[in-house]
PDB file of C-alpha atoms in Angstrom:
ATOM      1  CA  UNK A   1      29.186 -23.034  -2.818  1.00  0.00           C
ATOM      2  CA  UNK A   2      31.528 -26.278  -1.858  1.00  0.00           C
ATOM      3  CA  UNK A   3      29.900 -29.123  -0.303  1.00  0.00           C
ATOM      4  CA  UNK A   4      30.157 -28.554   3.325  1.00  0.00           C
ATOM      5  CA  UNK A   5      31.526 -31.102   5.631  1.00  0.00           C
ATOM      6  CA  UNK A   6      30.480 -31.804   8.852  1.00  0.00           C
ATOM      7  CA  UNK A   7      32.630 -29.623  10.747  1.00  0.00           C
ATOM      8  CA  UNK A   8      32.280 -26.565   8.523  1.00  0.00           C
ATOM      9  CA  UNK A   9      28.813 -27.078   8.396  1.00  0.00           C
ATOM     10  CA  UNK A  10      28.558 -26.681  12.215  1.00  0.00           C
ATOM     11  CA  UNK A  11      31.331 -23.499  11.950  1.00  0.00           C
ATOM     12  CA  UNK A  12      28.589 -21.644   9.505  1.00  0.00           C
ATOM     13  CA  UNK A  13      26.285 -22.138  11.356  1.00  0.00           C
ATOM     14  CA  UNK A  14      27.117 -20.823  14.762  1.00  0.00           C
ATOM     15  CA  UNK A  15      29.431 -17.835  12.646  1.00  0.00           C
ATOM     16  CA  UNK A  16      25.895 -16.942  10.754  1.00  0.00           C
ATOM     17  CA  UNK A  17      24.045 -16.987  14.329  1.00  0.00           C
ATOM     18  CA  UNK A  18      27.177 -14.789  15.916  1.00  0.00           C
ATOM     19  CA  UNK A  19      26.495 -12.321  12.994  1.00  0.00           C
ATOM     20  CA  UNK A  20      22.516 -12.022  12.954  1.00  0.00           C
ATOM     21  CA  UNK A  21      22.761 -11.917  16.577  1.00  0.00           C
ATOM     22  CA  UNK A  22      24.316  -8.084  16.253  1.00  0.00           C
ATOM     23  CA  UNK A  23      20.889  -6.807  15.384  1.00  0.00           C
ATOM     24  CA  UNK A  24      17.956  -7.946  17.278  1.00  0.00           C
ATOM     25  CA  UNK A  25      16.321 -11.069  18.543  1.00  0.00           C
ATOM     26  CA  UNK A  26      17.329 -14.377  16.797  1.00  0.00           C
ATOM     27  CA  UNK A  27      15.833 -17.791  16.401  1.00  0.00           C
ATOM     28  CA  UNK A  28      17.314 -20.600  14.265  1.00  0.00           C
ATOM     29  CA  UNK A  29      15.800 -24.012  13.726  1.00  0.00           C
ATOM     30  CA  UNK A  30      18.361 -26.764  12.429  1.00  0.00           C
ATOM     31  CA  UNK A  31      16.128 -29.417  11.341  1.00  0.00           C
ATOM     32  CA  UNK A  32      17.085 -33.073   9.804  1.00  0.00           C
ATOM     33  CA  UNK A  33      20.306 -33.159  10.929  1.00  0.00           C
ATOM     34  CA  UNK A  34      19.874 -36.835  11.380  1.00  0.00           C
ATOM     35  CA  UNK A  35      18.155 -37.105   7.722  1.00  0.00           C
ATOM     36  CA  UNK A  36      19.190 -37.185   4.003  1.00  0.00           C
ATOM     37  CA  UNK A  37      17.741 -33.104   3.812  1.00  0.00           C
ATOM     38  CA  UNK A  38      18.369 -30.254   5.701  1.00  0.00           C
ATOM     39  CA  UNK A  39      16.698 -27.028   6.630  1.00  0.00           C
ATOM     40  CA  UNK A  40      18.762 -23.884   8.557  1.00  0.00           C
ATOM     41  CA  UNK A  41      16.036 -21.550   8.916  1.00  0.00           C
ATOM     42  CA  UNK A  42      17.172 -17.643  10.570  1.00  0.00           C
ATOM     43  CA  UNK A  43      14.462 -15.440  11.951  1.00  0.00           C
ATOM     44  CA  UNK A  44      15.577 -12.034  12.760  1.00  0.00           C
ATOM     45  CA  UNK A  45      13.302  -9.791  14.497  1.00  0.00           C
ATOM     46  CA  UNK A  46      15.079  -6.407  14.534  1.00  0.00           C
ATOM     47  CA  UNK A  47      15.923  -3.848  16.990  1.00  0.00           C
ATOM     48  CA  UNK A  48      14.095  -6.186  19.348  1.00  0.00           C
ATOM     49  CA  UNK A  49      14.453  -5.759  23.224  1.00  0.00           C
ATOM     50  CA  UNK A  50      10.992  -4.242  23.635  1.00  0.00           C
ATOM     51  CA  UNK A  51      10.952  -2.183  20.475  1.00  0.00           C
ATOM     52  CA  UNK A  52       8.460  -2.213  17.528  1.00  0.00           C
ATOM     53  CA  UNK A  53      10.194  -4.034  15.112  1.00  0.00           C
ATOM     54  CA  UNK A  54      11.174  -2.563  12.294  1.00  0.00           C
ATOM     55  CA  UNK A  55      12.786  -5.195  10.319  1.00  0.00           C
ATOM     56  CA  UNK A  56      12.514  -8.733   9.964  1.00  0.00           C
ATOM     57  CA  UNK A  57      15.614 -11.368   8.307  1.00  0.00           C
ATOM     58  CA  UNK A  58      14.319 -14.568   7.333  1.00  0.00           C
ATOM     59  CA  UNK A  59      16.741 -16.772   5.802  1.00  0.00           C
ATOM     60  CA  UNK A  60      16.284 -20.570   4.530  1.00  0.00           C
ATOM     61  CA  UNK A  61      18.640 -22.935   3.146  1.00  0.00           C
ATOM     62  CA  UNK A  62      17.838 -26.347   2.018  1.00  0.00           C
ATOM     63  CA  UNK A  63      21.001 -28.894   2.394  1.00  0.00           C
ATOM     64  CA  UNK A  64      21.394 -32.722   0.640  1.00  0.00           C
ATOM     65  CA  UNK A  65      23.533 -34.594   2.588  1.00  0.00           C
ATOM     66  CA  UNK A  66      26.493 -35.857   0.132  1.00  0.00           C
ATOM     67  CA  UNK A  67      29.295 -38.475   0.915  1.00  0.00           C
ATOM     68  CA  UNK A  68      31.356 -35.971   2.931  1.00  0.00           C
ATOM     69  CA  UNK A  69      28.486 -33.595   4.327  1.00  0.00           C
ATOM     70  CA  UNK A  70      25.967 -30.716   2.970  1.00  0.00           C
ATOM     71  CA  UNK A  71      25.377 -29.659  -0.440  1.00  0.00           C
ATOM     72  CA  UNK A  72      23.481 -26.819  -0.506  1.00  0.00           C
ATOM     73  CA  UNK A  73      20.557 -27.172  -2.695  1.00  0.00           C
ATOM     74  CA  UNK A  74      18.183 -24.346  -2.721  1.00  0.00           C
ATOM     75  CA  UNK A  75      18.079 -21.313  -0.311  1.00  0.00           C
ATOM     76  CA  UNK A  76      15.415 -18.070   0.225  1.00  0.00           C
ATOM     77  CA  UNK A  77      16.910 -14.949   1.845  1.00  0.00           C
ATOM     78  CA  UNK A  78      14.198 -12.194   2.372  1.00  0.00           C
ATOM     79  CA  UNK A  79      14.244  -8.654   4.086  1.00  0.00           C
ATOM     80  CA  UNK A  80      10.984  -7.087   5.047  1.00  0.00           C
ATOM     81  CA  UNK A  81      11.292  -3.084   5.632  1.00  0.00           C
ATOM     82  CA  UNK A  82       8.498  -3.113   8.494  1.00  0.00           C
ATOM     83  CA  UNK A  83       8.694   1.000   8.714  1.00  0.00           C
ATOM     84  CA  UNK A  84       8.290   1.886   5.560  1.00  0.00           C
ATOM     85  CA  UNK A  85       7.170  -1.474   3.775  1.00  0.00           C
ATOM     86  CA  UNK A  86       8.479  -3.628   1.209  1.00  0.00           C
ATOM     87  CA  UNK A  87      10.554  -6.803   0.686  1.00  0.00           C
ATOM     88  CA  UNK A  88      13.816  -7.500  -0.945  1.00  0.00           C
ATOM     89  CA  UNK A  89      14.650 -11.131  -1.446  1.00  0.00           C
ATOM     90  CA  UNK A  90      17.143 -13.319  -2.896  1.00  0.00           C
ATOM     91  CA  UNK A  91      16.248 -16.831  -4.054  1.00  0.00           C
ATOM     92  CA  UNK A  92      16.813 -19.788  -5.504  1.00  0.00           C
ATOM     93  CA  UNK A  93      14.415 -22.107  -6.005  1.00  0.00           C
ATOM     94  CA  UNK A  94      12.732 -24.169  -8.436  1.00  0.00           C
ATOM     95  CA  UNK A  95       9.953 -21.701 -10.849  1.00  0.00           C
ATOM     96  CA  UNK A  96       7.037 -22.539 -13.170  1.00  0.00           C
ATOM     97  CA  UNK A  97       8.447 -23.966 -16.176  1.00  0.00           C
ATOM     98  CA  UNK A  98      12.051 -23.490 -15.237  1.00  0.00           C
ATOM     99  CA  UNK A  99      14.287 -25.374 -13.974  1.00  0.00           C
ATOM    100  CA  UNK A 100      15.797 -23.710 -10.209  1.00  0.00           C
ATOM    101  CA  UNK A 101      16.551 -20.473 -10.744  1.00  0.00           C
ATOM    102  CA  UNK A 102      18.725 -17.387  -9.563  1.00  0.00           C
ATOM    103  CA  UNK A 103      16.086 -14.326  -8.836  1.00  0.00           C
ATOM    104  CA  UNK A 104      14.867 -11.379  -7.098  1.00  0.00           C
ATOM    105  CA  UNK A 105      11.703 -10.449  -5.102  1.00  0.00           C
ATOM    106  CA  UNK A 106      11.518  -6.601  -4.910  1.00  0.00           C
ATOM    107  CA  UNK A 107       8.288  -5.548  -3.387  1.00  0.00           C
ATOM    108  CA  UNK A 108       8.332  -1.621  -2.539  1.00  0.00           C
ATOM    109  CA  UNK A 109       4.904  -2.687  -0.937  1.00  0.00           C
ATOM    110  CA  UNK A 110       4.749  -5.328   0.792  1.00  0.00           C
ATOM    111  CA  UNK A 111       2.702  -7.976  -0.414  1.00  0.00           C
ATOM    112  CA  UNK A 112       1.892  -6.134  -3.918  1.00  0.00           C
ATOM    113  CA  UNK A 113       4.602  -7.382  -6.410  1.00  0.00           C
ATOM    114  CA  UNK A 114       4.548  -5.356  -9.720  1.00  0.00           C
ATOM    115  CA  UNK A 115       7.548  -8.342 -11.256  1.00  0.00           C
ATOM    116  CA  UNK A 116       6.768 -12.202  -9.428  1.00  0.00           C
ATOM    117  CA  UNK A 117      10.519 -12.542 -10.011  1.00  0.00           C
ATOM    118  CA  UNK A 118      13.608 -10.320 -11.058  1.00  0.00           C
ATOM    119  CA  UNK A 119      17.008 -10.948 -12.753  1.00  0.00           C
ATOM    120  CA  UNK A 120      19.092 -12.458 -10.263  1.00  0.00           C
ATOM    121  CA  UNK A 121      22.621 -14.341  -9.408  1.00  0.00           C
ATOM    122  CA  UNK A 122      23.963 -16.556  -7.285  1.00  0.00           C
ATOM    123  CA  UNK A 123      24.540 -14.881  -3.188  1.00  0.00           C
ATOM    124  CA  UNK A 124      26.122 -16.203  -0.116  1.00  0.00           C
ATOM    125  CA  UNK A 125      23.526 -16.009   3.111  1.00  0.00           C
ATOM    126  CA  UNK A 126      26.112 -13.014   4.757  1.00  0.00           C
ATOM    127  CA  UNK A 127      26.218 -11.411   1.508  1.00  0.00           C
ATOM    128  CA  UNK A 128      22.937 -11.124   1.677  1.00  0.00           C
ATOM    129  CA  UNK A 129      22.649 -10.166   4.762  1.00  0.00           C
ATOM    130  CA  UNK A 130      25.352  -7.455   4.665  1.00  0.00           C
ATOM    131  CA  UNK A 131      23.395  -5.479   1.519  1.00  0.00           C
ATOM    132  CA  UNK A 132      19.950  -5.677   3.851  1.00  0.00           C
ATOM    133  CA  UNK A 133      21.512  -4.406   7.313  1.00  0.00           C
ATOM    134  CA  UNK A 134      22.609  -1.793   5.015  1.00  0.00           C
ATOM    135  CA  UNK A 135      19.447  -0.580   3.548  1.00  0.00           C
ATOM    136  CA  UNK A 136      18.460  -1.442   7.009  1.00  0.00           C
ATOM    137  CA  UNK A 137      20.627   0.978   8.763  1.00  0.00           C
ATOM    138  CA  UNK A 138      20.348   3.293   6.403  1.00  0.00           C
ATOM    139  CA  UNK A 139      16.929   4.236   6.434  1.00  0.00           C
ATOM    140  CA  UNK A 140      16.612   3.522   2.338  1.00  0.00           C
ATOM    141  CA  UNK A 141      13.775   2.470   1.095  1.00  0.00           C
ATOM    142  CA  UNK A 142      13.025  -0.383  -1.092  1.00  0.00           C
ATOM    143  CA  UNK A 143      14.059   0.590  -4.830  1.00  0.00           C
ATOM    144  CA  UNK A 144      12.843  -2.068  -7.174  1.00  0.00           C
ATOM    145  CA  UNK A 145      14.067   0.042 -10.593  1.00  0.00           C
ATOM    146  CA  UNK A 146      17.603  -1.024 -10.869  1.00  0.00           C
ATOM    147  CA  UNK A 147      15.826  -4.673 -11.560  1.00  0.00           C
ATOM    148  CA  UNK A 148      15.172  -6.381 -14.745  1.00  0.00           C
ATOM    149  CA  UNK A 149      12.347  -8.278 -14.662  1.00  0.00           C
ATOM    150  CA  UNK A 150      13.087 -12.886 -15.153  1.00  0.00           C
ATOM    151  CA  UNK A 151      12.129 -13.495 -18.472  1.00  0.00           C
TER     152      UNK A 151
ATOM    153  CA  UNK B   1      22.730  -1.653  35.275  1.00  0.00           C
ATOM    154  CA  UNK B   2      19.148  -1.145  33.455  1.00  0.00           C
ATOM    155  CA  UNK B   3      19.105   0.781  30.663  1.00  0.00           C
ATOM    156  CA  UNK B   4      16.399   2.644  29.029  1.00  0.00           C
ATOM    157  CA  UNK B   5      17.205   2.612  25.263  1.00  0.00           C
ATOM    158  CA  UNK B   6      14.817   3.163  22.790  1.00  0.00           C
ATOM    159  CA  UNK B   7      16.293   3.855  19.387  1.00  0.00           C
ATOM    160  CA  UNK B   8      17.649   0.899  16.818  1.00  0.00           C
ATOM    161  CA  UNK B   9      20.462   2.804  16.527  1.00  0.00           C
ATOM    162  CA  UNK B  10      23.368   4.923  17.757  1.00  0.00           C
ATOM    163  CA  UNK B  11      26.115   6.917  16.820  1.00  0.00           C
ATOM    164  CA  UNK B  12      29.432   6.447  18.431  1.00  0.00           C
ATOM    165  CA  UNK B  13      29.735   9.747  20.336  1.00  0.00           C
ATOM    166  CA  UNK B  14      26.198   8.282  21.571  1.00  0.00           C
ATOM    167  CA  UNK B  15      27.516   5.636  22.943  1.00  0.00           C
ATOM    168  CA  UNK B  16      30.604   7.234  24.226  1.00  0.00           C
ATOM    169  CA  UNK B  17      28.225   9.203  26.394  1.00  0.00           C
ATOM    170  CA  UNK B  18      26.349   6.241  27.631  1.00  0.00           C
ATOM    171  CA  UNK B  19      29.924   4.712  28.247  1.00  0.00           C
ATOM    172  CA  UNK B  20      31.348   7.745  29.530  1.00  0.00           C
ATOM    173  CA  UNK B  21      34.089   7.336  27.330  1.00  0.00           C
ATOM    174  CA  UNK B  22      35.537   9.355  24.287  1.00  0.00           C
ATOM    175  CA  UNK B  23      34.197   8.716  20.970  1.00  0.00           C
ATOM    176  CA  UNK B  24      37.608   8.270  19.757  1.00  0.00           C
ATOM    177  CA  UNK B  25      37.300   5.294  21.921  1.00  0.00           C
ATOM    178  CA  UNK B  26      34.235   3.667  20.748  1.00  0.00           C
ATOM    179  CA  UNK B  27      35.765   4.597  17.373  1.00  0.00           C
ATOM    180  CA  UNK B  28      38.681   2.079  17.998  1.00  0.00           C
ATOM    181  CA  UNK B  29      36.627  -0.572  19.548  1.00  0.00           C
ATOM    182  CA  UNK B  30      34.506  -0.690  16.373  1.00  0.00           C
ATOM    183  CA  UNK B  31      37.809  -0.770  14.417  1.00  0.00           C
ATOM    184  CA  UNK B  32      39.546  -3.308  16.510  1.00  0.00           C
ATOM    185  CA  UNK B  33      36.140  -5.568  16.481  1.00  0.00           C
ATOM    186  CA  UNK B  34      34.640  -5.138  20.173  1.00  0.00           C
ATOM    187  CA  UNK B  35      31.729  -3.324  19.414  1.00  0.00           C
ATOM    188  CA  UNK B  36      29.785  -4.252  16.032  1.00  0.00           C
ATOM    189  CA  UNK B  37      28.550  -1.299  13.707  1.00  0.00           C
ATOM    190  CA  UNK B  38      26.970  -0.887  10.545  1.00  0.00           C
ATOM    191  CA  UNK B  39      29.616   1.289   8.245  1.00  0.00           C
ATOM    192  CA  UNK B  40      27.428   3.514   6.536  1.00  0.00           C
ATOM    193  CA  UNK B  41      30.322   5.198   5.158  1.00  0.00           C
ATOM    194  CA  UNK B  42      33.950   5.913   5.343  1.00  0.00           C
ATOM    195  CA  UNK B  43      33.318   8.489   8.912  1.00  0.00           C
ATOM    196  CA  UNK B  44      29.280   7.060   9.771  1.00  0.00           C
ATOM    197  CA  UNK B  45      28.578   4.123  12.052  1.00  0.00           C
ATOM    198  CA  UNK B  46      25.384   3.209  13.363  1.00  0.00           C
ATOM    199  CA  UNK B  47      25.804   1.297  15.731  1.00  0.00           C
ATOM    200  CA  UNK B  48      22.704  -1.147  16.748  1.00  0.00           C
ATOM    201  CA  UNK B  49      20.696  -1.166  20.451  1.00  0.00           C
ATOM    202  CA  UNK B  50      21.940  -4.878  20.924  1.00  0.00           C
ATOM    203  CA  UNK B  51      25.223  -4.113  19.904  1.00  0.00           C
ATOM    204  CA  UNK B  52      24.744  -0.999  23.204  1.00  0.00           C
ATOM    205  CA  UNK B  53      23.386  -3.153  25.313  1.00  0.00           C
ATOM    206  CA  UNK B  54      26.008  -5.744  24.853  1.00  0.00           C
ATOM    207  CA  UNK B  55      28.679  -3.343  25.863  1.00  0.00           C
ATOM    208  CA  UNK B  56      27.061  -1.594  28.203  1.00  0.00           C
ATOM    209  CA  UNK B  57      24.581  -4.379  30.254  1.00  0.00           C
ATOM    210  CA  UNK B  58      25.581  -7.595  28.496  1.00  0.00           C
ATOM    211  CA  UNK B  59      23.241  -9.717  31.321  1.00  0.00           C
ATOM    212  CA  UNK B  60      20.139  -8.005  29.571  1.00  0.00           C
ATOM    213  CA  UNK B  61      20.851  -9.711  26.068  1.00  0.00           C
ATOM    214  CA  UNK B  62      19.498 -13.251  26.184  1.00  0.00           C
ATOM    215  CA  UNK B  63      21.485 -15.329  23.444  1.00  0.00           C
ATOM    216  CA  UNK B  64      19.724 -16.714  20.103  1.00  0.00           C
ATOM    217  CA  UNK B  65      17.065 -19.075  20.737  1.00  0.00           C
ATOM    218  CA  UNK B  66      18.300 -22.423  18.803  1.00  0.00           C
ATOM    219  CA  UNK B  67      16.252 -25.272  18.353  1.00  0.00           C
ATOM    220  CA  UNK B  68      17.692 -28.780  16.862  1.00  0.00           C
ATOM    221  CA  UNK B  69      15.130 -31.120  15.279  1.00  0.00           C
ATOM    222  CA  UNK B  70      18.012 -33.842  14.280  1.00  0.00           C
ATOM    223  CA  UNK B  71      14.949 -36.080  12.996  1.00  0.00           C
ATOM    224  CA  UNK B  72      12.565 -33.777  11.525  1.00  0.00           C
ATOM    225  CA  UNK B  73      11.801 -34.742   7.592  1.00  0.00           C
ATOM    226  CA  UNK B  74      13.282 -32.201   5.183  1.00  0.00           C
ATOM    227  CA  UNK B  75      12.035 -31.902   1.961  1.00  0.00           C
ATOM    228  CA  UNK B  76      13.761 -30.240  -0.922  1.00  0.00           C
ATOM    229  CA  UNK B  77      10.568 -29.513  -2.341  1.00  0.00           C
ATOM    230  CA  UNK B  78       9.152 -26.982  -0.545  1.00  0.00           C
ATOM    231  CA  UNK B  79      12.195 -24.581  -1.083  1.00  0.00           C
ATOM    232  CA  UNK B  80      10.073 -24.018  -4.341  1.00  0.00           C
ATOM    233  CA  UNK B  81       6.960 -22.861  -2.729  1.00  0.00           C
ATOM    234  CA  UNK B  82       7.172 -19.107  -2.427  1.00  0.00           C
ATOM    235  CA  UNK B  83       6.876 -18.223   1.297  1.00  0.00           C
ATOM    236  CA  UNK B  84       3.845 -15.781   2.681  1.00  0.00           C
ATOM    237  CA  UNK B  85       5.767 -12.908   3.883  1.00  0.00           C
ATOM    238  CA  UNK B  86       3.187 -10.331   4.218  1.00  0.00           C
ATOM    239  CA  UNK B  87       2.064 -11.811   8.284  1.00  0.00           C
ATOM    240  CA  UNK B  88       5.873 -12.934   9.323  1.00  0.00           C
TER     241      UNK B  88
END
């Protein structure tokens, strides 16, 4: 991703809001605006309105403010199947002995990884967000086999 | 209007009979970008309760809570702690 400027910064924001906010409940912290780092943190509770939820969002990007804006810098993007367990996630972060990273988290129950981290590439928040309202939707399960395992 | 909704999700002729409309109707407003639904495929929709309720009784749906902390102290480094999930 481009450096963000000011002004686009604000437009992804309130477009990634609009978007969550189809779903369920959201809540979005914008911290450090006013600093040299960033954090847009998404929490979506979903169906909401009264419901048991049955899936939860949760969506973190890191920002470094650059001469003209944002540069993104790191990001987590996680889905957490709350009716039949699990976790999908997309990340990119710094790992043990690496350098940051491009990976996975595939969990088919939550909380008991059989990889710490798959094979991954680089994914834009709604892109993410558009393959776990999917499964979502859908009813599908978490399916961890189509992964290959970070080496 | 209160409605009593308790699925996630609908199908358009669902909704069309919640509307009192046709679901050719709710069909076209999906198309045309009123009402948002999951495309499942080419002829399934699921449509989402807060996607309903914003149709049908859009005074029930509170907007997003945001909360701006301009001065809060970011640091890089703890993108790279894994989070704990498992309680969120």
């Amino acid at each position: 991703m481009k450096d963000l400027g000011l002004h686009r910064f604000e437009q992804r924001k309130a477009t990634i809001g609009t978007v969550l906010d189809h779903l369920g409940e959201v809540r979005l912290v914008d911290s450090g605006r006013e600093k040299r780092g960033r954090l847009l943190r998404l929490e979506l509770h979903a169906p909401g309105h009264g419901l048991p939820v049955q899936g939860t969002f949760i969506y973190a990007e890191w920002y470094r403010r650059v001469a003209q804006g944002w540069r993104l810098t790191r990001y987590q993007y996680d889905y957490l199947d709350r009716r039949l367990g699990g976790r999908l996630g997309y990340h990119w972060h710094t790992l043990t002995r690496r350098s940051a990273a491009y990976h996975a988290h595939c969990e088919q129950v939550l909380g008991t990884p059989t990889v710490q981290h798959y094979r991954s590439y680089e994914v834009d928040l709604l892109e993410a967000h558009e393959e776990f309202v999917r499964r979502y939707a859908a009813d599908e399960p978490i399916d961890c086999s189509g992964l290959r395992p970070l080496i | 209007m209160t409605l009593k909704l308790d699925k996630p999700f609908y199908s358009p002729a669902e909704v069309g009979n919640l509307a009192g409309l046709h679901s050719s109707t709710i069909l076209n407003y999906i198309r045309g970008g009123k009402l948002y639904a999951v495309k499942l495929s080419e002829r399934t929709y699921r449509i989402p309760l807060r996607s309903v309720l914003k149709l049908l009784d859009p005074e029930s749906v509170a907007a997003p809570t945001v909360v701006e902390r301009p001065d809060a102290d970011v640091r890089i480094s703890d993108a790279d702690r894994e989070p704990d999930l498992v309680d969120a």
